[in-house]
Structure formats: C-alpha cells, structure tokens
mmCIF file of C-alpha atoms and ligand atoms in Angstrom:
data_model
loop_
_atom_site.group_PDB
_atom_site.id
_atom_site.type_symbol
_atom_site.label_atom_id
_atom_site.label_comp_id
_atom_site.label_asym_id
_atom_site.label_seq_id
_atom_site.Cartn_x
_atom_site.Cartn_y
_atom_site.Cartn_z
ATOM 1 C CA GLU A 1 -0.172 0.232 0.436
ATOM 2 C CA LYS A 2 3.076 2.495 0.006
ATOM 3 C CA GLY A 3 2.585 2.268 -3.455
ATOM 4 C CA GLY A 4 7.392 0.609 -3.960
ATOM 5 C CA PHE A 5 7.586 3.606 -2.052
ATOM 6 C CA GLY A 6 9.831 3.297 1.952
ATOM 7 C CA SER A 7 6.816 4.907 3.829
ATOM 8 C CA PHE A 8 4.196 6.708 3.667
ATOM 9 C CA MET A 9 5.367 10.389 3.992
ATOM 10 C CA ASP A 10 7.932 9.767 0.588
ATOM 11 C CA LYS A 11 4.467 7.823 -0.916
ATOM 12 C CA GLU A 12 2.968 11.276 0.305
ATOM 13 C CA ILE A 13 5.489 13.907 -0.752
ATOM 14 C CA HIS A 14 5.263 11.517 -4.424
ATOM 15 C CA ASP A 15 1.108 12.211 -4.744
ATOM 16 C CA GLN A 16 1.033 16.411 -5.004
ATOM 17 C CA PRO A 17 1.047 16.304 -8.240
ATOM 18 C CA HIS A 18 -2.253 14.429 -7.864
ATOM 19 C CA ALA A 19 -3.075 16.217 -4.597
ATOM 20 C CA VAL A 20 -3.473 19.499 -6.176
ATOM 21 C CA ALA A 21 -5.127 18.616 -9.893
ATOM 22 C CA ASP A 22 -8.218 17.012 -8.554
ATOM 23 C CA THR A 23 -8.222 20.508 -5.560
ATOM 24 C CA LEU A 24 -8.672 22.176 -8.310
ATOM 25 C CA LEU A 25 -11.590 19.361 -10.586
ATOM 26 C CA GLY A 26 -14.338 20.558 -11.455
ATOM 27 C CA ARG A 27 -14.375 23.439 -9.749
ATOM 28 C CA THR A 28 -15.698 25.415 -13.062
ATOM 29 C CA ASP A 29 -18.241 26.182 -15.214
ATOM 30 C CA ALA A 30 -17.660 25.708 -18.933
ATOM 31 C CA ALA A 31 -17.535 29.466 -19.711
ATOM 32 C CA GLY A 32 -14.681 28.917 -17.314
ATOM 33 C CA HIS A 33 -15.796 30.291 -13.708
ATOM 34 C CA LEU A 34 -15.743 29.743 -9.950
ATOM 35 C CA VAL A 35 -17.904 27.155 -9.281
ATOM 36 C CA LEU A 36 -17.848 26.712 -5.216
ATOM 37 C CA ASP A 37 -21.710 25.675 -4.357
ATOM 38 C CA GLU A 38 -19.957 23.622 -2.403
ATOM 39 C CA LEU A 39 -19.240 27.004 0.279
ATOM 40 C CA ARG A 40 -23.405 27.723 0.554
ATOM 41 C CA ILE A 41 -22.881 30.079 2.126
ATOM 42 C CA ASP A 42 -25.197 33.743 0.511
ATOM 43 C CA GLU A 43 -22.915 35.613 -1.945
ATOM 44 C CA ALA A 44 -24.459 38.187 -0.216
ATOM 45 C CA VAL A 45 -22.438 37.659 2.852
ATOM 46 C CA LEU A 46 -19.698 37.036 0.648
ATOM 47 C CA ARG A 47 -19.622 40.113 -0.237
ATOM 48 C CA ALA A 48 -19.714 41.830 2.909
ATOM 49 C CA VAL A 49 -16.386 40.932 4.073
ATOM 50 C CA ASP A 50 -14.205 42.388 5.423
ATOM 51 C CA LYS A 51 -11.908 41.505 7.195
ATOM 52 C CA ILE A 52 -11.032 37.524 7.150
ATOM 53 C CA VAL A 53 -8.669 35.030 9.330
ATOM 54 C CA VAL A 54 -7.263 32.271 9.564
ATOM 55 C CA VAL A 55 -7.093 29.723 12.199
ATOM 56 C CA ALA A 56 -4.998 26.824 12.103
ATOM 57 C CA CYS A 57 -2.164 25.326 13.475
ATOM 58 C CA GLY A 58 1.348 22.589 12.696
ATOM 59 C CA THR A 59 1.259 23.224 8.966
ATOM 60 C CA ALA A 60 -2.943 23.856 8.054
ATOM 61 C CA ALA A 61 -1.478 27.970 9.402
ATOM 62 C CA TYR A 62 1.863 27.707 7.765
ATOM 63 C CA ALA A 63 -1.156 27.030 4.334
ATOM 64 C CA GLY A 64 -2.828 29.967 5.203
ATOM 65 C CA HIS A 65 0.167 31.809 6.304
ATOM 66 C CA VAL A 66 1.247 31.198 2.369
ATOM 67 C CA ALA A 67 -2.218 32.783 1.144
ATOM 68 C CA LYS A 68 -2.282 35.365 3.348
ATOM 69 C CA TYR A 69 0.334 36.613 0.616
ATOM 70 C CA ALA A 70 -2.359 35.495 -2.388
ATOM 71 C CA ILE A 71 -5.727 36.778 -0.626
ATOM 72 C CA GLU A 72 -4.667 40.433 0.202
ATOM 73 C CA HIS A 73 -2.539 40.500 -3.053
ATOM 74 C CA TRP A 74 -6.115 39.616 -5.320
ATOM 75 C CA CYS A 75 -9.200 40.875 -2.456
ATOM 76 C CA ARG A 76 -7.797 43.654 -1.001
ATOM 77 C CA ILE A 77 -9.649 42.223 1.628
ATOM 78 C CA PRO A 78 -7.158 42.336 5.001
ATOM 79 C CA VAL A 79 -6.486 39.157 6.390
ATOM 80 C CA GLU A 80 -5.524 37.007 9.240
ATOM 81 C CA VAL A 81 -3.308 34.865 10.984
ATOM 82 C CA GLU A 82 -3.508 33.110 13.765
ATOM 83 C CA LEU A 83 -2.321 30.119 15.777
ATOM 84 C CA ALA A 84 -6.060 28.083 16.817
ATOM 85 C CA HIS A 85 -4.826 27.182 20.532
ATOM 86 C CA GLU A 86 -4.034 31.772 20.854
ATOM 87 C CA PHE A 87 -7.241 33.172 19.335
ATOM 88 C CA ARG A 88 -9.979 32.075 21.354
ATOM 89 C CA TYR A 89 -7.968 33.287 24.341
ATOM 90 C CA ARG A 90 -6.644 36.918 24.027
ATOM 91 C CA ASP A 91 -10.560 38.274 22.578
ATOM 92 C CA PRO A 92 -9.997 38.699 19.252
ATOM 93 C CA VAL A 93 -11.589 41.372 17.270
ATOM 94 C CA VAL A 94 -14.167 38.926 14.660
ATOM 95 C CA ASP A 95 -17.647 40.422 13.975
ATOM 96 C CA GLU A 96 -20.755 39.571 11.229
ATOM 97 C CA ARG A 97 -18.418 41.430 8.622
ATOM 98 C CA THR A 98 -15.785 38.523 9.477
ATOM 99 C CA LEU A 99 -14.865 35.673 7.669
ATOM 100 C CA VAL A 100 -13.589 33.109 10.053
ATOM 101 C CA VAL A 101 -11.933 30.222 7.876
ATOM 102 C CA ALA A 102 -9.995 27.670 9.563
ATOM 103 C CA ILE A 103 -7.711 25.353 8.295
ATOM 104 C CA SER A 104 -6.930 21.485 8.637
ATOM 105 C CA GLN A 105 -5.961 18.023 7.820
ATOM 106 C CA SER A 106 -7.422 15.738 9.969
ATOM 107 C CA GLY A 107 -11.037 17.784 10.472
ATOM 108 C CA GLU A 108 -9.848 16.553 13.448
ATOM 109 C CA THR A 109 -7.776 19.393 16.085
ATOM 110 C CA MET A 110 -9.746 20.351 18.532
ATOM 111 C CA ASP A 111 -7.493 23.864 18.738
ATOM 112 C CA THR A 112 -8.883 24.676 15.620
ATOM 113 C CA LEU A 113 -11.823 23.134 16.821
ATOM 114 C CA MET A 114 -12.535 25.786 19.813
ATOM 115 C CA ALA A 115 -11.700 28.235 17.715
ATOM 116 C CA VAL A 116 -14.107 27.656 15.367
ATOM 117 C CA ARG A 117 -16.306 27.841 17.799
ATOM 118 C CA HIS A 118 -15.984 30.916 19.998
ATOM 119 C CA ALA A 119 -16.153 32.779 16.100
ATOM 120 C CA ARG A 120 -19.029 31.188 15.722
ATOM 121 C CA GLU A 121 -20.040 32.141 18.920
ATOM 122 C CA GLN A 122 -18.988 36.425 17.765
ATOM 123 C CA GLY A 123 -21.248 36.130 15.383
ATOM 124 C CA ALA A 124 -18.673 35.464 12.390
ATOM 125 C CA THR A 125 -18.651 33.336 9.108
ATOM 126 C CA THR A 126 -17.303 30.545 9.466
ATOM 127 C CA LEU A 127 -15.643 28.186 6.636
ATOM 128 C CA ALA A 128 -13.791 25.001 6.987
ATOM 129 C CA ILE A 129 -10.750 24.109 4.322
ATOM 130 C CA VAL A 130 -11.070 20.347 5.175
ATOM 131 C CA ASN A 131 -9.272 17.132 3.930
ATOM 132 C CA THR A 132 -11.465 14.413 5.350
ATOM 133 C CA HIS A 133 -15.460 14.334 5.308
ATOM 134 C CA GLY A 134 -17.055 13.755 7.752
ATOM 135 C CA SER A 135 -14.900 15.248 9.688
ATOM 136 C CA THR A 136 -15.862 17.974 13.512
ATOM 137 C CA ILE A 137 -14.689 21.375 11.666
ATOM 138 C CA PRO A 138 -16.334 20.992 8.487
ATOM 139 C CA ARG A 139 -19.731 19.860 10.751
ATOM 140 C CA GLU A 140 -19.621 22.770 13.165
ATOM 141 C CA SER A 141 -19.159 26.053 10.163
ATOM 142 C CA ASP A 142 -21.189 27.251 7.913
ATOM 143 C CA ALA A 143 -19.560 26.518 5.071
ATOM 144 C CA VAL A 144 -16.604 23.687 3.992
ATOM 145 C CA LEU A 145 -14.303 24.298 0.921
ATOM 146 C CA TYR A 146 -12.800 19.962 0.702
ATOM 147 C CA THR A 147 -9.466 19.758 -0.264
ATOM 148 C CA HIS A 148 -8.970 16.206 -2.157
ATOM 149 C CA ALA A 149 -5.476 15.055 -1.362
ATOM 150 C CA GLY A 150 -6.794 11.536 -0.909
ATOM 151 C CA PRO A 151 -6.076 10.549 2.627
ATOM 152 C CA GLU A 152 -2.638 11.118 4.343
ATOM 153 C CA ILE A 153 -1.620 8.576 6.524
ATOM 154 C CA ALA A 154 1.964 9.301 7.725
ATOM 155 C CA VAL A 155 1.440 12.008 10.788
ATOM 156 C CA ALA A 156 3.819 14.634 8.993
ATOM 157 C CA SER A 157 1.590 17.005 5.964
ATOM 158 C CA THR A 158 2.907 16.565 3.573
ATOM 159 C CA LYS A 159 0.897 16.614 0.637
ATOM 160 C CA ALA A 160 -2.188 18.178 2.306
ATOM 161 C CA PHE A 161 -0.277 20.924 2.992
ATOM 162 C CA LEU A 162 -0.193 21.462 -1.169
ATOM 163 C CA SER A 163 -4.413 21.017 -1.125
ATOM 164 C CA GLN A 164 -4.672 23.571 1.878
ATOM 165 C CA ILE A 165 -3.184 26.195 -0.753
ATOM 166 C CA THR A 166 -4.299 25.625 -3.431
ATOM 167 C CA ALA A 167 -7.932 25.190 -1.614
ATOM 168 C CA ALA A 168 -7.399 28.569 -0.004
ATOM 169 C CA TYR A 169 -6.116 30.213 -3.456
ATOM 170 C CA LEU A 170 -9.188 28.568 -5.132
ATOM 171 C CA LEU A 171 -11.574 30.953 -1.929
ATOM 172 C CA GLY A 172 -9.323 33.854 -2.417
ATOM 173 C CA LEU A 173 -10.069 33.895 -6.279
ATOM 174 C CA PHE A 174 -13.737 33.401 -5.692
ATOM 175 C CA LEU A 175 -14.152 36.262 -3.539
ATOM 176 C CA ALA A 176 -12.304 37.919 -5.556
ATOM 177 C CA GLN A 177 -14.607 37.027 -9.073
ATOM 178 C CA LEU A 178 -18.128 38.015 -6.760
ATOM 179 C CA ARG A 179 -16.588 41.644 -5.108
ATOM 180 C CA GLY A 180 -15.792 42.467 -9.312
ATOM 181 C CA ASN A 181 -12.247 42.308 -7.713
ATOM 182 C CA LYS A 182 -9.896 40.935 -10.856
ATOM 183 C CA PHE A 183 -11.543 41.530 -14.715
ATOM 184 C CA PRO A 184 -12.942 37.888 -15.349
ATOM 185 C CA ASP A 185 -9.959 36.988 -17.457
ATOM 186 C CA GLU A 186 -6.698 37.579 -15.158
ATOM 187 C CA ILE A 187 -8.808 35.128 -13.052
ATOM 188 C CA ALA A 188 -8.667 32.124 -15.927
ATOM 189 C CA SER A 189 -6.006 32.882 -16.117
ATOM 190 C CA THR A 190 -4.948 32.408 -13.010
ATOM 191 C CA LEU A 191 -6.460 29.569 -12.884
ATOM 192 C CA GLU A 192 -4.733 28.269 -15.923
ATOM 193 C CA GLU A 193 -1.605 28.938 -14.249
ATOM 194 C CA LEU A 194 -2.467 27.153 -11.098
ATOM 195 C CA ARG A 195 -3.339 24.437 -12.764
ATOM 196 C CA ALA A 196 -0.486 24.362 -14.856
ATOM 197 C CA MET A 197 1.383 23.144 -11.407
ATOM 198 C CA PRO A 198 0.719 19.808 -10.994
ATOM 199 C CA ASP A 199 3.575 19.518 -13.691
ATOM 200 C CA LYS A 200 6.217 21.876 -12.443
ATOM 201 C CA ILE A 201 5.752 19.519 -8.707
ATOM 202 C CA GLN A 202 5.642 16.911 -11.519
ATOM 203 C CA GLU A 203 8.800 18.448 -12.239
ATOM 204 C CA VAL A 204 10.149 19.470 -8.482
ATOM 205 C CA LEU A 205 10.234 15.002 -7.692
ATOM 206 C CA ASP A 206 11.243 13.707 -10.976
ATOM 207 C CA ARG A 207 14.621 16.486 -10.332
ATOM 208 C CA SER A 208 14.937 15.582 -6.697
ATOM 209 C CA GLY A 209 17.738 12.859 -6.974
ATOM 210 C CA ARG A 210 20.526 14.680 -5.404
ATOM 211 C CA VAL A 211 18.214 16.056 -2.931
ATOM 212 C CA ARG A 212 18.380 13.249 -1.544
ATOM 213 C CA GLU A 213 22.395 12.509 -1.660
ATOM 214 C CA ILE A 214 22.257 15.653 0.144
ATOM 215 C CA ALA A 215 19.735 14.212 3.079
ATOM 216 C CA ARG A 216 22.143 11.203 3.135
ATOM 217 C CA TRP A 217 25.458 13.171 3.386
ATOM 218 C CA MET A 218 23.672 15.208 6.313
ATOM 219 C CA ALA A 219 23.033 12.752 8.514
ATOM 220 C CA ASP A 220 25.011 13.573 11.388
ATOM 221 C CA THR A 221 23.625 17.634 10.889
ATOM 222 C CA GLN A 222 23.424 18.932 14.404
ATOM 223 C CA SER A 223 21.035 22.577 13.025
ATOM 224 C CA VAL A 224 19.640 23.820 10.489
ATOM 225 C CA LEU A 225 18.193 27.755 8.991
ATOM 226 C CA PHE A 226 15.408 28.284 6.862
ATOM 227 C CA LEU A 227 15.556 31.671 6.004
ATOM 228 C CA GLY A 228 12.780 32.876 2.465
ATOM 229 C CA ARG A 229 11.382 36.137 1.799
ATOM 230 C CA HIS A 230 7.295 36.567 1.071
ATOM 231 C CA VAL A 231 5.841 33.534 0.070
ATOM 232 C CA GLY A 232 9.845 31.926 1.439
ATOM 233 C CA TYR A 233 9.176 33.424 4.143
ATOM 234 C CA PRO A 234 6.102 30.360 5.315
ATOM 235 C CA ILE A 235 7.864 27.747 3.766
ATOM 236 C CA ALA A 236 11.637 28.668 5.763
ATOM 237 C CA LEU A 237 9.013 28.227 8.432
ATOM 238 C CA GLU A 238 7.534 25.113 6.824
ATOM 239 C CA GLY A 239 10.495 23.523 5.978
ATOM 240 C CA ALA A 240 12.184 23.997 9.855
ATOM 241 C CA LEU A 241 9.035 22.299 10.777
ATOM 242 C CA LYS A 242 9.274 19.649 9.418
ATOM 243 C CA LEU A 243 13.053 18.868 10.234
ATOM 244 C CA LYS A 244 12.337 19.086 13.927
ATOM 245 C CA GLU A 245 8.948 16.812 13.798
ATOM 246 C CA LEU A 246 10.755 14.034 11.377
ATOM 247 C CA ALA A 247 14.308 13.704 12.055
ATOM 248 C CA TYR A 248 14.954 15.739 15.434
ATOM 249 C CA ILE A 249 17.355 17.794 14.373
ATOM 250 C CA HIS A 250 16.914 21.640 15.313
ATOM 251 C CA ALA A 251 15.689 23.423 12.768
ATOM 252 C CA GLU A 252 15.219 26.880 13.376
ATOM 253 C CA GLY A 253 13.172 29.290 10.066
ATOM 254 C CA PHE A 254 13.212 33.892 10.070
ATOM 255 C CA ALA A 255 12.457 35.922 7.331
ATOM 256 C CA ALA A 256 15.351 36.751 5.461
ATOM 257 C CA GLY A 257 15.348 39.726 6.277
ATOM 258 C CA GLU A 258 15.326 39.618 9.705
ATOM 259 C CA LEU A 259 18.830 38.044 9.455
ATOM 260 C CA LYS A 260 20.514 41.593 10.326
ATOM 261 C CA HIS A 261 18.269 42.135 12.980
ATOM 262 C CA GLY A 262 19.806 39.146 14.726
ATOM 263 C CA PRO A 263 19.520 35.893 13.567
ATOM 264 C CA ILE A 264 23.418 36.588 11.793
ATOM 265 C CA ALA A 265 25.024 35.993 14.846
ATOM 266 C CA LEU A 266 24.383 32.471 14.305
ATOM 267 C CA ILE A 267 26.233 32.131 11.218
ATOM 268 C CA GLU A 268 29.512 30.186 11.115
ATOM 269 C CA PRO A 269 31.904 28.572 9.338
ATOM 270 C CA GLY A 270 30.293 25.756 8.596
ATOM 271 C CA GLN A 271 26.128 26.056 9.416
ATOM 272 C CA PRO A 272 23.998 25.079 6.214
ATOM 273 C CA VAL A 273 21.241 27.205 5.831
ATOM 274 C CA PHE A 274 18.765 26.823 3.100
ATOM 275 C CA VAL A 275 17.993 30.062 1.351
ATOM 276 C CA VAL A 276 14.466 30.298 -0.343
ATOM 277 C CA VAL A 277 14.772 32.620 -2.950
ATOM 278 C CA PRO A 278 11.768 34.692 -5.172
ATOM 279 C CA SER A 279 11.776 35.083 -8.722
ATOM 280 C CA PRO A 280 14.009 37.647 -10.390
ATOM 281 C CA ARG A 281 11.564 38.295 -12.931
ATOM 282 C CA GLY A 282 9.317 39.253 -9.699
ATOM 283 C CA ARG A 283 8.109 42.492 -9.659
ATOM 284 C CA HIS A 284 9.687 43.261 -6.539
ATOM 285 C CA SER A 285 13.252 44.498 -5.967
ATOM 286 C CA LEU A 286 13.021 41.061 -3.225
ATOM 287 C CA HIS A 287 15.113 38.233 -4.951
ATOM 288 C CA SER A 288 18.363 40.990 -5.497
ATOM 289 C CA LYS A 289 17.972 41.684 -1.744
ATOM 290 C CA VAL A 290 17.542 37.688 -1.147
ATOM 291 C CA VAL A 291 20.707 37.476 -3.065
ATOM 292 C CA SER A 292 22.824 39.755 -0.327
ATOM 293 C CA ASN A 293 21.476 37.745 1.782
ATOM 294 C CA ILE A 294 23.014 34.565 0.449
ATOM 295 C CA GLN A 295 25.988 37.129 -0.098
ATOM 296 C CA GLU A 296 26.318 37.594 4.347
ATOM 297 C CA ILE A 297 26.055 34.537 5.233
ATOM 298 C CA ARG A 298 28.425 32.871 2.845
ATOM 299 C CA ALA A 299 31.284 34.934 3.537
ATOM 300 C CA ARG A 300 30.392 34.204 7.127
ATOM 301 C CA GLY A 301 30.733 30.769 7.015
ATOM 302 C CA ALA A 302 28.065 28.804 6.347
ATOM 303 C CA ARG A 303 27.359 25.983 3.677
ATOM 304 C CA THR A 304 24.345 27.820 1.368
ATOM 305 C CA ILE A 305 21.692 25.437 0.139
ATOM 306 C CA VAL A 306 19.770 27.616 -2.648
ATOM 307 C CA ILE A 307 16.098 27.313 -3.988
ATOM 308 C CA ALA A 308 15.743 28.950 -6.834
ATOM 309 C CA GLU A 309 14.204 28.927 -10.678
ATOM 310 C CA ASP A 310 15.279 28.544 -13.427
ATOM 311 C CA GLY A 311 18.050 29.872 -15.317
ATOM 312 C CA ASP A 312 18.423 32.252 -12.346
ATOM 313 C CA GLU A 313 22.538 32.405 -12.573
ATOM 314 C CA ALA A 314 22.248 35.529 -10.313
ATOM 315 C CA VAL A 315 22.648 33.032 -6.904
ATOM 316 C CA ARG A 316 25.513 30.539 -7.751
ATOM 317 C CA PRO A 317 28.523 32.924 -7.177
ATOM 318 C CA TYR A 318 27.176 32.467 -3.520
ATOM 319 C CA ALA A 319 25.646 28.311 -3.295
ATOM 320 C CA ASP A 320 26.399 25.369 -2.533
ATOM 321 C CA GLU A 321 24.537 23.944 -3.927
ATOM 322 C CA VAL A 322 21.327 24.497 -5.464
ATOM 323 C CA PHE A 323 17.727 23.226 -6.667
ATOM 324 C CA SER A 324 15.756 25.118 -9.245
ATOM 325 C CA VAL A 325 12.485 24.541 -9.642
ATOM 326 C CA PRO A 326 10.942 25.553 -13.150
ATOM 327 C CA GLN A 327 9.182 28.880 -13.584
ATOM 328 C CA CYS A 328 6.092 29.448 -12.615
ATOM 329 C CA PRO A 329 4.106 33.013 -10.547
ATOM 330 C CA THR A 330 5.036 34.574 -7.651
ATOM 331 C CA LEU A 331 2.180 33.473 -5.135
ATOM 332 C CA LEU A 332 1.769 29.773 -6.417
ATOM 333 C CA ALA A 333 6.423 28.799 -6.215
ATOM 334 C CA PRO A 334 5.528 27.981 -2.570
ATOM 335 C CA LEU A 335 4.305 24.601 -4.104
ATOM 336 C CA LEU A 336 7.032 23.694 -5.122
ATOM 337 C CA THR A 337 9.338 25.159 -3.386
ATOM 338 C CA VAL A 338 8.917 23.892 -0.275
ATOM 339 C CA VAL A 339 8.693 19.629 -2.836
ATOM 340 C CA PRO A 340 12.607 20.058 -1.699
ATOM 341 C CA LEU A 341 11.764 21.045 1.692
ATOM 342 C CA GLN A 342 9.905 17.560 2.435
ATOM 343 C CA VAL A 343 12.235 15.526 -0.016
ATOM 344 C CA PHE A 344 15.134 16.778 2.333
ATOM 345 C CA ALA A 345 13.549 15.441 5.475
ATOM 346 C CA CYS A 346 12.348 13.098 4.781
ATOM 347 C CA GLU A 347 15.659 11.625 3.944
ATOM 348 C CA LEU A 348 17.671 12.468 6.639
ATOM 349 C CA ALA A 349 15.079 11.699 8.844
ATOM 350 C CA THR A 350 15.573 8.054 6.606
ATOM 351 C CA ALA A 351 19.197 8.315 6.758
ATOM 352 C CA LYS A 352 18.875 8.469 10.867
ATOM 353 C CA GLY A 353 17.194 5.092 9.958
ATOM 354 C CA LEU A 354 14.067 6.751 12.365
ATOM 355 C CA ASP A 355 9.996 6.396 11.431
ATOM 356 C CA VAL A 356 9.139 8.476 9.131
ATOM 357 C CA ASP A 357 5.311 7.939 9.864
ATOM 358 C CA GLN A 358 5.002 8.307 13.266
ATOM 359 C CA PRO A 359 8.235 10.573 14.706
ATOM 360 C CA ARG A 360 8.101 10.236 18.015
ATOM 361 C CA ASN A 361 5.814 12.039 20.499
ATOM 362 C CA LEU A 362 3.656 13.340 17.609
ATOM 363 C CA ALA A 363 0.116 11.742 16.663
ATOM 364 C CA LYS A 364 -1.634 12.881 13.437
ATOM 365 C CA SER A 365 -4.455 14.671 14.503
ATOM 366 C CA VAL A 366 -4.309 16.187 18.563
ATOM 367 C CA THR A 367 -7.608 16.073 19.147
ATOM 368 C CA VAL A 368 -6.700 17.391 22.732
ATOM 369 C CA GLU A 369 -6.203 21.195 24.085
HETATM 370 C C1 F6R B 1 2.756 18.906 10.484
HETATM 371 C C2 F6R B 1 2.243 18.801 10.783
HETATM 372 C C3 F6R B 1 0.684 18.815 12.682
HETATM 373 C C4 F6R B 1 -0.414 19.654 11.094
HETATM 374 C C5 F6R B 1 -0.671 20.090 12.746
HETATM 375 C C6 F6R B 1 -2.686 20.597 12.225
HETATM 376 O O1 F6R B 1 3.692 17.801 9.318
HETATM 377 O O2 F6R B 1 1.060 17.361 10.377
HETATM 378 O O3 F6R B 1 1.723 20.669 10.974
HETATM 379 O O4 F6R B 1 -0.537 20.344 10.605
HETATM 380 O O5 F6R B 1 -1.337 19.477 13.671
HETATM 381 O O6 F6R B 1 -3.272 19.741 11.934
HETATM 382 P P1 F6R B 1 -4.631 19.743 10.871
HETATM 383 O O7 F6R B 1 -4.401 19.056 9.829
HETATM 384 O O8 F6R B 1 -5.364 17.783 11.431
HETATM 385 O O9 F6R B 1 -5.335 20.099 11.580
#
C-alpha cells in the first residue's frame, strides 16, 4: 500500500501532483468561471466580508500564512493568520463581517475546533478548508471547501499542505470574482497557471535525486536554518518544522529580512542554511535582496543550499548547492519550493534510521487542547 515507496510520507510527497490537480478539479463551469457551490454561504454575506482570519495549527497554519499573501493581493481584504490555540484566548476582534477560515487536514484538531466555536459565538461566518470528509470541524462550520488530497497516513503533513494552499487560493479567486476585484480573464489566467502546477511539481520530484544525496550526507547535522521572504517565508518555517518533527534536528526558519536584526549572529563556519529565493522575474526587488542575504551569510562561512527558479544565474556564485524549480508566478511558487524541503527532511530522517511515518511524541490528529 506504500506503492513501492519506503514510507507513506515518501509516497504522499509523490502523490502531490495528483493532490493539487484533484483539489482544482470540477471547480469551474463551461465558461471558466469558478463555481464553489459547496460553500453554501449567501453571496451577500461574502460580499460584505471586511476581514478574514485564518485559524489553524502547525503546517496548516503555514498554508494559511502563504494564502494571506495571495488573498490580500487579489481581494484587497485584510487577512490575519492566527494559531488556533492563541486565537480565542486573546479576545479577538471578530464580528458579523469577519470570515473565519479554519484550515485542517484531519478536521479534528481540538484547538482549531474551539477557535471555530468561539468565532461563531462572536457572530462570524466560519468556513472550513478540510481534507477529511465527515469530520467535526466542517460539521460545526457554516461552510466547507474540501481539499481532495486523499487520505494522508504519515503524521507529517505534505500533500495536505499543497492542497490547503490550492483550496485557499481557489477561495481567494472566488472572492475576487464575486466582489469584482479582478477581471474575469485575469481570474481565468490565474486558474490556468494553477492548473499547470501539477506538472511542475512532478518536475521538481523528478529532479529530487540530488536533494536525497545531500540529505544522506547531512545525517549527522546538529542544526539547520531556513530563510525565505514573502511567500518563501512561511515555506522556510515549514521546512524547519518538517526537519524538527521527522529528524529531531534543531531547525529554525526566519524571514530573510530579519537576518541583520539578530539571527545572523548564529552564522558560523559550516552552518547549513537553506534559502528560498524569490523569482528574479518578480515585480518587486526581493530577488536581489535575498541574493545579498546569501552573500552575507556565505561570507561568514555558512553552507548555503539555495532553492531558486530555473535560469536564476545570480545565486550561483554564492551557493554551495542549487536546487532549481520550474518558473511560475510568484504567488504559486510555494507549491514548488516546499517540495525539496519535504524530500530533504524525509530522506535525512530515513538515513538516520528513524520512522518517518510515526515520529516520536506526535499524533496524526491532536484531539486534545
Ligand atoms: C506537521 C503536522 C502538524 C499538523 C497540525 C494540524 O507536519 O502534521 O503540524 O499540520 O497538527 O493538523 P490538522 O491539519 O489535522 O488540523
């Protein structure tokens, strides 16, 4: 049932092109308009939404963090991302015009469920982005948008994460369509680009041999840092989480812009640092800023392992290793850049002889607060 893979996690990493394709499937009409009939929320309510709050835990919260960049850009609605267990204890500002989006693979995470209950009590509309049909969170929410990742067996979330980002993006595009923030052809072309992502994810998987080699060499590593910026920032956090939970290695993710505000003090000769580099074709100047960060840490002896877009030659002089991913629009890049980080954690933990499907002290769904 592991389909020839050494672990469920490895299999699920390889299922990701399908997971994303299935999450996109059947959500447009013949004219190419997004139809999310399953939402069953009055369109007038969705038009009146003036704030979105994403509540989730762990990897699902990082999916929300990625989606914040896209939804704010497309819909011009402020989006907050809040760890579900922090949300209800801080007297959050939530009312009838707030859309609270709960993201959960299992649909059973108690902290996330309690956040949904609290939001409803405050009069907010609640929408669940969930993978497991018939679970509690969608039952207690006003609406549900299912991810179609299929059952996720390994404790560490991989294909559910990509599907969560995809579903949250569909929600963002749907709101933009409904509220007239974007022209129909802009939405159609973004959907077209999303539909091209499964093949690109497959391409990243096909190139992952070198990531595996490096991971095996690094099996004795004590600490790994991850840097990213813009949508690459939550991906850096996710890369660090995967390594902690699977390989029991100290790992930390940072926003690359924070480096000089403290974390650069951690850099000493030989320190491995993964850097998620924004596209040089992006509209902002972030690419050159992150390349400067790589230069700075390399000058202090860091071992730089860089994830960059195909054709990005600027990173090469400062990178000990480059993993290239296919070109795509900036906001969609997380669906590609996270994959080498997942493969790295899975392979390194396997090389250490650990059970990647059942890491110590962790459960697949956390049904206690
Ligand atoms: C990390 C991981 C956890 C879950 C978190 C939320 O790999 O699996 O961080 O993402 O416990 O779980 P769900 O999505 O089921 O609410």
